[in-house]
Short mmCIF file of N, CA and C in Angstrom, two decimals:
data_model
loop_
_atom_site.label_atom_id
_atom_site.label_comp_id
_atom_site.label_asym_id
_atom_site.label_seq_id
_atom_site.Cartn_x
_atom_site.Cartn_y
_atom_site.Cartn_z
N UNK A 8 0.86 -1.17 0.00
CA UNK A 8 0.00 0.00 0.00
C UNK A 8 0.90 1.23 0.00
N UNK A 9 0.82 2.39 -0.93
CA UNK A 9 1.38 3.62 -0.79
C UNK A 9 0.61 4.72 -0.52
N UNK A 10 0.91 5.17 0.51
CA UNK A 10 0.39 6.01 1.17
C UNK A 10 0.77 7.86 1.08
N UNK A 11 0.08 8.32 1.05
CA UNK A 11 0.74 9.73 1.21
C UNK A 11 0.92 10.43 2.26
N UNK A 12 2.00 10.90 2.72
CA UNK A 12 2.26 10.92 4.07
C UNK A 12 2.61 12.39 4.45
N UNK A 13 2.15 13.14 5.25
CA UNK A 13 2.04 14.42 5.54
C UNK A 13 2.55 14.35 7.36
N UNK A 14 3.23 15.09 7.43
CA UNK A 14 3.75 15.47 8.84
C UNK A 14 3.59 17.07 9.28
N UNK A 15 2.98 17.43 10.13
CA UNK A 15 2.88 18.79 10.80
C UNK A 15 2.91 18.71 12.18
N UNK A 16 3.41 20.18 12.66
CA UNK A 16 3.42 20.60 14.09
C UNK A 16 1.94 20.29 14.77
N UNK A 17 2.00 20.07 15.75
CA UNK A 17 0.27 20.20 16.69
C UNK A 17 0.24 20.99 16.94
N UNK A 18 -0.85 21.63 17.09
CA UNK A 18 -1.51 22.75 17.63
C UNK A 18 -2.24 22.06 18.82
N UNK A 19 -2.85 23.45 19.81
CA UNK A 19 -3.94 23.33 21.00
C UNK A 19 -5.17 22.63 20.17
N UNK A 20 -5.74 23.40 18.84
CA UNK A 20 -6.39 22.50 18.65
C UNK A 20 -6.46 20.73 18.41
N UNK A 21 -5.21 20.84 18.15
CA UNK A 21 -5.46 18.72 18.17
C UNK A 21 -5.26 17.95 18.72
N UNK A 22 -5.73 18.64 20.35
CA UNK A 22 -5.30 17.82 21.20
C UNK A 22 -6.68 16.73 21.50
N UNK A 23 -7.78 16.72 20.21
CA UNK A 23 -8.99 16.00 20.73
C UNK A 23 -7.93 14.33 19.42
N UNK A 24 -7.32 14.93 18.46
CA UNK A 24 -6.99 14.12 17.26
C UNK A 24 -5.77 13.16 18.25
N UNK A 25 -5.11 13.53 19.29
CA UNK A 25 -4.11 13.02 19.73
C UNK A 25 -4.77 12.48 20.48
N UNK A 26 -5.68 12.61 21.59
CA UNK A 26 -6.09 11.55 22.35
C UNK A 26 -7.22 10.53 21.80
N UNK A 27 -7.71 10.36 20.41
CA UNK A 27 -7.96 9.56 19.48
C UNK A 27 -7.26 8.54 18.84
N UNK A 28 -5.94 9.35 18.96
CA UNK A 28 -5.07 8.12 18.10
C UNK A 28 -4.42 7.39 19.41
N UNK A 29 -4.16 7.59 20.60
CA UNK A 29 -4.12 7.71 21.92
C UNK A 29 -5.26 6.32 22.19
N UNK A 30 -6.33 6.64 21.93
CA UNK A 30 -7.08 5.53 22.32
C UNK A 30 -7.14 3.99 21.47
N UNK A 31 -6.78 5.16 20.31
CA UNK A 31 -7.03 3.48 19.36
C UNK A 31 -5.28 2.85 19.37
N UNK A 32 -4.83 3.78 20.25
CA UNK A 32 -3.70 2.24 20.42
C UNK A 32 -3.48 1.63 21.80
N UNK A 33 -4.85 1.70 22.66
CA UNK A 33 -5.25 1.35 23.76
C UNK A 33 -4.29 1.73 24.70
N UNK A 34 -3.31 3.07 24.06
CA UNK A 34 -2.73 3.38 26.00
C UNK A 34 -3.41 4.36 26.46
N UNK A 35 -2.39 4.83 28.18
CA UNK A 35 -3.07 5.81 28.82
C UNK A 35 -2.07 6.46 29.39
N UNK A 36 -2.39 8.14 29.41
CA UNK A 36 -1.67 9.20 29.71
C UNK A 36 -2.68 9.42 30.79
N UNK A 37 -1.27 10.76 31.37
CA UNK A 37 -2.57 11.14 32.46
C UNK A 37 -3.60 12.03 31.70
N UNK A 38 -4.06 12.70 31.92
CA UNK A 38 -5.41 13.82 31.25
C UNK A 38 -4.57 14.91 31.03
N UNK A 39 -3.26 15.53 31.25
CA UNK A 39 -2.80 17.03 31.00
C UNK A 39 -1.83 16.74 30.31
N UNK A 40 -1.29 15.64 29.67
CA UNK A 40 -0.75 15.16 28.95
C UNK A 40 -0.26 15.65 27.81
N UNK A 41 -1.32 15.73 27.02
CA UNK A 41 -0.60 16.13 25.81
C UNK A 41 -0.61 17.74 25.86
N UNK A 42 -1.71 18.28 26.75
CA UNK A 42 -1.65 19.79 27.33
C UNK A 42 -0.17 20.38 27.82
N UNK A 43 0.34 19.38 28.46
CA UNK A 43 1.96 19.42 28.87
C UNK A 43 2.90 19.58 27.80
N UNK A 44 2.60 18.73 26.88
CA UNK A 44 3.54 18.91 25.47
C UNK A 44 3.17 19.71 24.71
N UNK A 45 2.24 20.08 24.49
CA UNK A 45 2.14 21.04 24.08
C UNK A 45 2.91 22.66 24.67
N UNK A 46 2.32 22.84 25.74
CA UNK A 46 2.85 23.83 26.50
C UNK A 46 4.52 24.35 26.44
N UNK A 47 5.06 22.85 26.79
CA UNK A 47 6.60 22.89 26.37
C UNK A 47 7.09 23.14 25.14
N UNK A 48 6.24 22.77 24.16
CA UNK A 48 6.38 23.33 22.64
C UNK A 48 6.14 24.43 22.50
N UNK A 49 5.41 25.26 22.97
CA UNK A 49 5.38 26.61 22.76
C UNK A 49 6.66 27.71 23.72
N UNK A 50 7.14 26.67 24.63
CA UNK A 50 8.44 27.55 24.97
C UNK A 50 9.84 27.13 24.24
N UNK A 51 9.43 25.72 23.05
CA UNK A 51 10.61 25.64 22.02
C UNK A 51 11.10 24.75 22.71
N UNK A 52 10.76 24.18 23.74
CA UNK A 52 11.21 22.57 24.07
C UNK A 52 11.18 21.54 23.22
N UNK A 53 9.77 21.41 22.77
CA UNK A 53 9.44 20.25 22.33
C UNK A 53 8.85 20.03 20.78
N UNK A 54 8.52 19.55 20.28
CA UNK A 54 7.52 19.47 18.91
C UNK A 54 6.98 18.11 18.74
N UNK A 55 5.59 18.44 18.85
CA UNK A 55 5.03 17.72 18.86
C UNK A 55 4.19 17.31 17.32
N UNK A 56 4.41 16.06 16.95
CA UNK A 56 4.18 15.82 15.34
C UNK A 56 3.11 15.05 15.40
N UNK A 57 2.10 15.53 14.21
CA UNK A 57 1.40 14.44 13.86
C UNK A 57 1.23 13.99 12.38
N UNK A 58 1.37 12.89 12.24
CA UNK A 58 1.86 11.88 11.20
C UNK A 58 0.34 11.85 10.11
N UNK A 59 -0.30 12.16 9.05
CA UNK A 59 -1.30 11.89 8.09
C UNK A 59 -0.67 10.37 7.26
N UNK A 60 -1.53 10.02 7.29
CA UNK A 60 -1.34 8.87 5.94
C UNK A 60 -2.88 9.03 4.90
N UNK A 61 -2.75 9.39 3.76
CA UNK A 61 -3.60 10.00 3.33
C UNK A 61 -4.76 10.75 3.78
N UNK A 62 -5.76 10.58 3.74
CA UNK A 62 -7.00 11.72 4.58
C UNK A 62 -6.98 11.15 6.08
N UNK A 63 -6.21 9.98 6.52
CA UNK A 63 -6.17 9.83 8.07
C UNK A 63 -5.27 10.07 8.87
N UNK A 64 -5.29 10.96 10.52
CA UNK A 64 -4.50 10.83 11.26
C UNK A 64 -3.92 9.39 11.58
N UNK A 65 -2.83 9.12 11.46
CA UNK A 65 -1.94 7.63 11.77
C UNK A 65 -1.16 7.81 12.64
N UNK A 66 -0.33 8.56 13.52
CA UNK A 66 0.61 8.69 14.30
C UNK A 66 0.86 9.50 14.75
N UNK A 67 1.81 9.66 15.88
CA UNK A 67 2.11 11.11 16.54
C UNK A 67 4.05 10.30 17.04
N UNK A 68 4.24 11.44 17.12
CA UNK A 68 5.38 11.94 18.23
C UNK A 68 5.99 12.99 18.66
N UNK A 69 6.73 13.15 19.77
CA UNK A 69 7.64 14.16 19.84
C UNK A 69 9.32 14.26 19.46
N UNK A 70 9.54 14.94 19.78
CA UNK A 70 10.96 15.68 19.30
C UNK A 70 11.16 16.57 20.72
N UNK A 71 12.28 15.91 21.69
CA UNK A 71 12.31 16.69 22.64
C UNK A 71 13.99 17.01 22.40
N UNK A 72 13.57 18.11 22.54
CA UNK A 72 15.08 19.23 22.98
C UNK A 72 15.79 19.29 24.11
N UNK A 73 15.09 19.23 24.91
CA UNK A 73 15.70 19.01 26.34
C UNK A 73 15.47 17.96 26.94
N UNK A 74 16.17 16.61 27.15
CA UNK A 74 15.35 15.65 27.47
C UNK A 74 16.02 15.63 28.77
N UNK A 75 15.64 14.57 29.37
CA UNK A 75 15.32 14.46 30.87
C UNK A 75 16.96 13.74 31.04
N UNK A 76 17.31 12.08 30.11
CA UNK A 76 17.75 11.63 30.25
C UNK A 76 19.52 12.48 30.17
N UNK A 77 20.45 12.13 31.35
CA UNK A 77 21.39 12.83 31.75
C UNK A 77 22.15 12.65 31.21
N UNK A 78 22.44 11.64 29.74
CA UNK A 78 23.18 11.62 29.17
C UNK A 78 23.41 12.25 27.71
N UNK A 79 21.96 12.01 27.59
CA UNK A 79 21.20 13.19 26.20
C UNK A 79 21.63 14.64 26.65
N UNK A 80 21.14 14.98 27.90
CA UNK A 80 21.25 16.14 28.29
C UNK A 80 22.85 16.48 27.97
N UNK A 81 23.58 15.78 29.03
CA UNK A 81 25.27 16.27 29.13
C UNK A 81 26.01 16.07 27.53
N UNK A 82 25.60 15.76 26.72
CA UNK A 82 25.94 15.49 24.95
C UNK A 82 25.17 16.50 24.28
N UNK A 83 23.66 17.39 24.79
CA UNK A 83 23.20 18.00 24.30
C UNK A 83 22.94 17.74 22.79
N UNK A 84 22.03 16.43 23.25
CA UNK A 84 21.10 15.63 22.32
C UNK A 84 20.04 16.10 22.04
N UNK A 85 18.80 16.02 21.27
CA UNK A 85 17.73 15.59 20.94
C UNK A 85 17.13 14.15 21.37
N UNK A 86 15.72 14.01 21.92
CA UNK A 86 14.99 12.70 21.80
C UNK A 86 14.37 12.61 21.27
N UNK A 87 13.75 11.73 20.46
CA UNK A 87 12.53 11.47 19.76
C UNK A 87 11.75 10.36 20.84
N UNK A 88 10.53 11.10 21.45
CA UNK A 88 10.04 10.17 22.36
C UNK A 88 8.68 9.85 21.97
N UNK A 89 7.93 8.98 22.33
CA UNK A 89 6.48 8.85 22.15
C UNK A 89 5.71 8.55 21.00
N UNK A 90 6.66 7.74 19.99
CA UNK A 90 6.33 7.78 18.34
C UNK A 90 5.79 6.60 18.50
N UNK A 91 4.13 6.81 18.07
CA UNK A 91 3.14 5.76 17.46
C UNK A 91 2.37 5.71 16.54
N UNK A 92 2.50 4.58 15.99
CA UNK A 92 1.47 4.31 14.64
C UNK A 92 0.69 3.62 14.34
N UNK A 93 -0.96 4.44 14.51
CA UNK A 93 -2.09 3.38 14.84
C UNK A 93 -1.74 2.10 14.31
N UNK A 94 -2.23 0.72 14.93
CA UNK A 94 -1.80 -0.40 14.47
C UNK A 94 -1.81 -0.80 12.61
N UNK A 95 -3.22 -0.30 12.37
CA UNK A 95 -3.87 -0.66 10.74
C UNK A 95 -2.79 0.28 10.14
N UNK A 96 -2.05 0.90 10.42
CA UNK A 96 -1.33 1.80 9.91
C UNK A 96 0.27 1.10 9.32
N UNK A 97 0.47 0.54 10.83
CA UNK A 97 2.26 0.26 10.56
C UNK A 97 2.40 -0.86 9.55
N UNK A 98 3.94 -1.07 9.35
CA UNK A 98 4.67 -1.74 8.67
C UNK A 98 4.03 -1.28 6.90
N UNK A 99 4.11 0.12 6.97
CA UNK A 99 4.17 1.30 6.01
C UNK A 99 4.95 2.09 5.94
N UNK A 100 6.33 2.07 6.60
CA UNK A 100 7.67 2.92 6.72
C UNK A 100 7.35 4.27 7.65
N UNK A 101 5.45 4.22 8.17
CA UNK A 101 5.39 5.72 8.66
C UNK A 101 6.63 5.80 9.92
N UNK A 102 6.57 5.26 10.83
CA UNK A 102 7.50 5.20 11.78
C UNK A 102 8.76 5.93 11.29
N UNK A 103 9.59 5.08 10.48
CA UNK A 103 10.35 5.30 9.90
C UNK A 103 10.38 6.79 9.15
N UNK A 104 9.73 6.67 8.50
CA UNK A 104 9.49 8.42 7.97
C UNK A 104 9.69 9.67 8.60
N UNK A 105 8.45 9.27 9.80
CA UNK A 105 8.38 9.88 11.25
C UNK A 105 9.74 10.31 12.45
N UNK A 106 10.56 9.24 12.46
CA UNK A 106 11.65 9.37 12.84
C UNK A 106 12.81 10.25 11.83
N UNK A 107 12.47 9.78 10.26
CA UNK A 107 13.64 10.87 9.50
C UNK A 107 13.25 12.44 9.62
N UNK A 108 12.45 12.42 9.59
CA UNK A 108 11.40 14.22 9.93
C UNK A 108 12.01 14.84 10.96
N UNK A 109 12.22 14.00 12.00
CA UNK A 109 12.70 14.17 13.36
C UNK A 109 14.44 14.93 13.27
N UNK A 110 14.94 13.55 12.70
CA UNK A 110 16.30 13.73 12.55
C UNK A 110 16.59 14.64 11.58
N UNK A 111 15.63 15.18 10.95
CA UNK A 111 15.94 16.60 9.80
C UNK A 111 15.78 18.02 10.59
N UNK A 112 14.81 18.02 11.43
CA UNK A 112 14.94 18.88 11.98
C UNK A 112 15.80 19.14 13.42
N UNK A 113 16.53 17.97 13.44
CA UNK A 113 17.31 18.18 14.53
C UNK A 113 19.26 18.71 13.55
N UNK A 114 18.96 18.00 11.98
CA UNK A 114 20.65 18.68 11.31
C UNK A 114 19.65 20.28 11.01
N UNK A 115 18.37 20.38 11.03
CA UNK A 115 18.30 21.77 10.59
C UNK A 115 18.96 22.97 11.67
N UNK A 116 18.63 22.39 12.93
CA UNK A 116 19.28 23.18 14.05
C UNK A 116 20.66 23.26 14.41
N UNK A 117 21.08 22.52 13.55
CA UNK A 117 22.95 21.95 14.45
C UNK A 117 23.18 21.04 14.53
N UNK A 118 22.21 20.24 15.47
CA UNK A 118 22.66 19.05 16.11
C UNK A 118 23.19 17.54 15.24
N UNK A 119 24.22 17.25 16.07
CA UNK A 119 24.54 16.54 15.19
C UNK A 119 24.71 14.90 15.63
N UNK A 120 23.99 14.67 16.50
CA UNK A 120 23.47 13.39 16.86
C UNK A 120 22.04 13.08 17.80
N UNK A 121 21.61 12.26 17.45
CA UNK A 121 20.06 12.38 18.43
C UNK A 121 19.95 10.61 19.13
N UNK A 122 19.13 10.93 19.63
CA UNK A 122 18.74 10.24 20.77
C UNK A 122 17.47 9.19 20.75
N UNK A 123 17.10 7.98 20.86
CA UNK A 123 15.44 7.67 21.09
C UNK A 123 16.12 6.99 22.19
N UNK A 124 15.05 5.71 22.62
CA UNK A 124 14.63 4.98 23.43
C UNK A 124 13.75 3.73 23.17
N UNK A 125 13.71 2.55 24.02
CA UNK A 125 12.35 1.85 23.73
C UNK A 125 12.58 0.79 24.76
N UNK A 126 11.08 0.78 25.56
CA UNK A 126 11.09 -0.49 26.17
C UNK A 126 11.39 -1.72 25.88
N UNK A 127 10.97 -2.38 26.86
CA UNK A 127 12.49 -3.64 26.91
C UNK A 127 11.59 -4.80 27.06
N UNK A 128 9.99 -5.08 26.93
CA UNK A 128 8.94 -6.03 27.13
C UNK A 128 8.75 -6.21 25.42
N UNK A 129 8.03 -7.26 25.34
CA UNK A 129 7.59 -7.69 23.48
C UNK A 129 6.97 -6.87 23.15
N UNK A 130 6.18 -6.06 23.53
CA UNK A 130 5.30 -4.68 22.77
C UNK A 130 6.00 -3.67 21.89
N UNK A 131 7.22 -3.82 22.33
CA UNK A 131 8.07 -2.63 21.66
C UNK A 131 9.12 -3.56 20.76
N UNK A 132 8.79 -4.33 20.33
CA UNK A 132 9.61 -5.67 19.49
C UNK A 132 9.92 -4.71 18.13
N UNK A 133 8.88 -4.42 17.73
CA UNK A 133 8.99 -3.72 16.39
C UNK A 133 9.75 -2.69 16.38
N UNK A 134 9.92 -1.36 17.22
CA UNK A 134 10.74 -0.39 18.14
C UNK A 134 12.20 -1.20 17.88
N UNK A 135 12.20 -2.06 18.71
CA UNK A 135 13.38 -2.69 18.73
C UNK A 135 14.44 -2.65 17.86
N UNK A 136 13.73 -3.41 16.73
CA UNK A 136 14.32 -3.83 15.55
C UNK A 136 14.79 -2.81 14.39
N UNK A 137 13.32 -1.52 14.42
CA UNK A 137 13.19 -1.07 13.36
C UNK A 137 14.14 0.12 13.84
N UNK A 138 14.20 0.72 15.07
CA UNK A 138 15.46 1.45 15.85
C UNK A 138 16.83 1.12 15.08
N UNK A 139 17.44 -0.12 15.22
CA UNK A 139 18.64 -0.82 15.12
C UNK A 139 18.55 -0.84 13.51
N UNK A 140 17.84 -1.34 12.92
CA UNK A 140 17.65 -1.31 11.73
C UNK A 140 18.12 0.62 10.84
N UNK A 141 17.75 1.52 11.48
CA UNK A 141 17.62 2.87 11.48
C UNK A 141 19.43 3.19 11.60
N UNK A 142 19.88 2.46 12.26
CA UNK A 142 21.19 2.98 12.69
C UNK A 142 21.56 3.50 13.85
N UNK A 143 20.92 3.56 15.01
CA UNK A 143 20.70 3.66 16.33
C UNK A 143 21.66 2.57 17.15
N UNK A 144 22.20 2.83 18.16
CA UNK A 144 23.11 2.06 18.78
C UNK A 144 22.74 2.35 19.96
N UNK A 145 23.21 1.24 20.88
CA UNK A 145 23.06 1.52 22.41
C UNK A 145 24.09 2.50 22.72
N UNK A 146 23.80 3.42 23.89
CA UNK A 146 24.14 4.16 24.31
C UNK A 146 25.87 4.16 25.32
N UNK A 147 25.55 2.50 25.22
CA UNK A 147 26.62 1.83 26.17
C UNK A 147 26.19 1.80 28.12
N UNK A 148 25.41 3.11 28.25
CA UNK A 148 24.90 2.96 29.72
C UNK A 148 23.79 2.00 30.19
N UNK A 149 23.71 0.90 29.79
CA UNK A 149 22.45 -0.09 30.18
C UNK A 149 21.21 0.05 30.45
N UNK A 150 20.94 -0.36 30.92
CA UNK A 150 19.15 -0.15 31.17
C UNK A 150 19.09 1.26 31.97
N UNK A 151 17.67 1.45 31.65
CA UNK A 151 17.55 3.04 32.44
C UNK A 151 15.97 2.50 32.83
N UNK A 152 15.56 3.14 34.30
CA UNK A 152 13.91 3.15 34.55
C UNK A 152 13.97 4.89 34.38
N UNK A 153 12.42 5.06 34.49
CA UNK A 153 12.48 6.65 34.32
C UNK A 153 13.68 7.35 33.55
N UNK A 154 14.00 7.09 32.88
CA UNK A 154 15.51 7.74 32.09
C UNK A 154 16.60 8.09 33.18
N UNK A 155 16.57 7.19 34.44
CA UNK A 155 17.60 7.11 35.32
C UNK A 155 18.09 5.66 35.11
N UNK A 156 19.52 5.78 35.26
CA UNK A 156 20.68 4.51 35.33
C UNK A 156 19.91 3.78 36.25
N UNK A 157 20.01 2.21 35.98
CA UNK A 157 20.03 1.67 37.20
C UNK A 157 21.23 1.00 37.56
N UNK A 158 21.10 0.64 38.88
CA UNK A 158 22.45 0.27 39.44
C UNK A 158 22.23 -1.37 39.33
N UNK A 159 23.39 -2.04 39.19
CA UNK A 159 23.53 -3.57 39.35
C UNK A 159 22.73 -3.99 40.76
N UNK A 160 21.96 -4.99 40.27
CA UNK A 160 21.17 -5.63 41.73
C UNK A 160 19.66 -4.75 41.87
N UNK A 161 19.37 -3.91 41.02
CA UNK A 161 18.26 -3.08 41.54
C UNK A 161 17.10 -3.71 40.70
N UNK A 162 15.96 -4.20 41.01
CA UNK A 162 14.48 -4.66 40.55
C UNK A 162 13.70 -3.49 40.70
N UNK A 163 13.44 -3.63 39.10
CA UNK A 163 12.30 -2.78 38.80
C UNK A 163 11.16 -2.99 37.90
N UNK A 164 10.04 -2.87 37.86
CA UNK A 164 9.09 -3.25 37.30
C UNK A 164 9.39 -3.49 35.47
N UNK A 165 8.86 -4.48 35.06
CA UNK A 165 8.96 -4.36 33.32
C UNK A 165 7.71 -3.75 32.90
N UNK A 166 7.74 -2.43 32.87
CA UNK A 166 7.09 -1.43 32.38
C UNK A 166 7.43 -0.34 31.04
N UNK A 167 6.73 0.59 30.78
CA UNK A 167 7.08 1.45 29.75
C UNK A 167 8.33 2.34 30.12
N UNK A 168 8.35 1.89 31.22
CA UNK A 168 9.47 3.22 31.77
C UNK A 168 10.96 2.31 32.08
N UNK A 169 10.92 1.28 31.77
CA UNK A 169 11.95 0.47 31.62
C UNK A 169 12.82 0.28 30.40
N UNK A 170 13.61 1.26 30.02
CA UNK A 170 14.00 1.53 28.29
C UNK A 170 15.76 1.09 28.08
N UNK A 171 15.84 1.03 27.32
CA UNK A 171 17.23 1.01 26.65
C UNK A 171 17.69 2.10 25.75
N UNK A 172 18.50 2.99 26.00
CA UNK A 172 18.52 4.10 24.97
C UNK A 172 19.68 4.13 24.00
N UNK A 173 19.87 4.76 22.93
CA UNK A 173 20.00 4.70 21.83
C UNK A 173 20.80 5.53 21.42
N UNK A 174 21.53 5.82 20.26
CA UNK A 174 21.63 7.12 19.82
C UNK A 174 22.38 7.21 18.59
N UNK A 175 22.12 8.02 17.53
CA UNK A 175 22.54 7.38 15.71
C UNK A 175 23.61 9.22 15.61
N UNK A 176 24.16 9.57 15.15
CA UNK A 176 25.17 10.40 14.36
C UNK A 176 24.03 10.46 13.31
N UNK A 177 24.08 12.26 13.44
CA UNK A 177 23.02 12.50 12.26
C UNK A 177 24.02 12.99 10.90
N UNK A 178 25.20 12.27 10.51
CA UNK A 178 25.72 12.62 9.32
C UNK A 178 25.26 12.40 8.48
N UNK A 179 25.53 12.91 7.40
CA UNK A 179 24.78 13.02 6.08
C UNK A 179 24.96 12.07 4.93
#
């Protein structure tokens, strides 16, 4: 299937289109959520994308500038966090697409390497692969919960917040 694929900034208004595509991939934020990303996008933190595949919304993500994680931060990285593509959608390169958009506007600014992430349970299998596949490498610092190190010996839940992070050289 070829699709035509359109990427734009969010606005306040689409924050009803984000918690739509939000539902139909059965997760859950808190309720100020995407109000939060947004917000941070308007002080130039963040950008928040949403992905068209012909006349339908298919995906979202962000593009964070300042990310949390202390190693992104101290390298003065970019993240690409939160990239999904309604299910009927994927294994259509949007992801992929979605992520080069990302990494264009991160050589449009300077930067010259960026950052993702992805949990570490089978849900994010595809993440996994299609990451590594992308040219993304481990970071070398091991597992992270909350985008904090963990230390040898420490148990922590296998959750979304249990990630492995990443990071590709945006050369040309």
């Amino acid at each position: 299937m070829s699709l035509k694929i359109a990427i734009r900034r969010a606005s306040v208004q689409d924050v009803p289109v984000l918690w739509s595509m939000t539902n139909a991939l059965g997760k859950t934020q808190d309720s100020d959520y995407f109000d939060q990303c947004l917000e941070l996008q308007s002080q130039g933190k963040r950008e928040v994308l949403i992905l068209r595949a012909g006349d339908d919304d298919a995906g979202y993500g962000i593009l964070n500038w300042v990310p949390k994680y202390a190693l992104f931060k101290k390298l003065g990285m970019p993240e690409i966090q939160d990239l999904n593509i309604i299910p009927s959608y994927r294994r259509n390169g949007l992801a992929s697409a979605l992520i080069a958009y990302c990494e264009n506007l991160a050589r449009d600014k300077g930067y010259t390497d960026m950052g993702i992430g992805f949990g570490l349970h089978s849900s994010y299998g595809a993440a996994q692969r299609l990451y590594i596949k992308l040219g993304y490498v481990p970071d070398g610092q091991g597992v992270t919960y909350d985008r904090k190190q963990i230390a040898f010996g420490d148990f922590k839940p296998v959750d979304d917040d249990l990630c492995l992070m990443l990071m590709k050289p945006l050369t040309v």
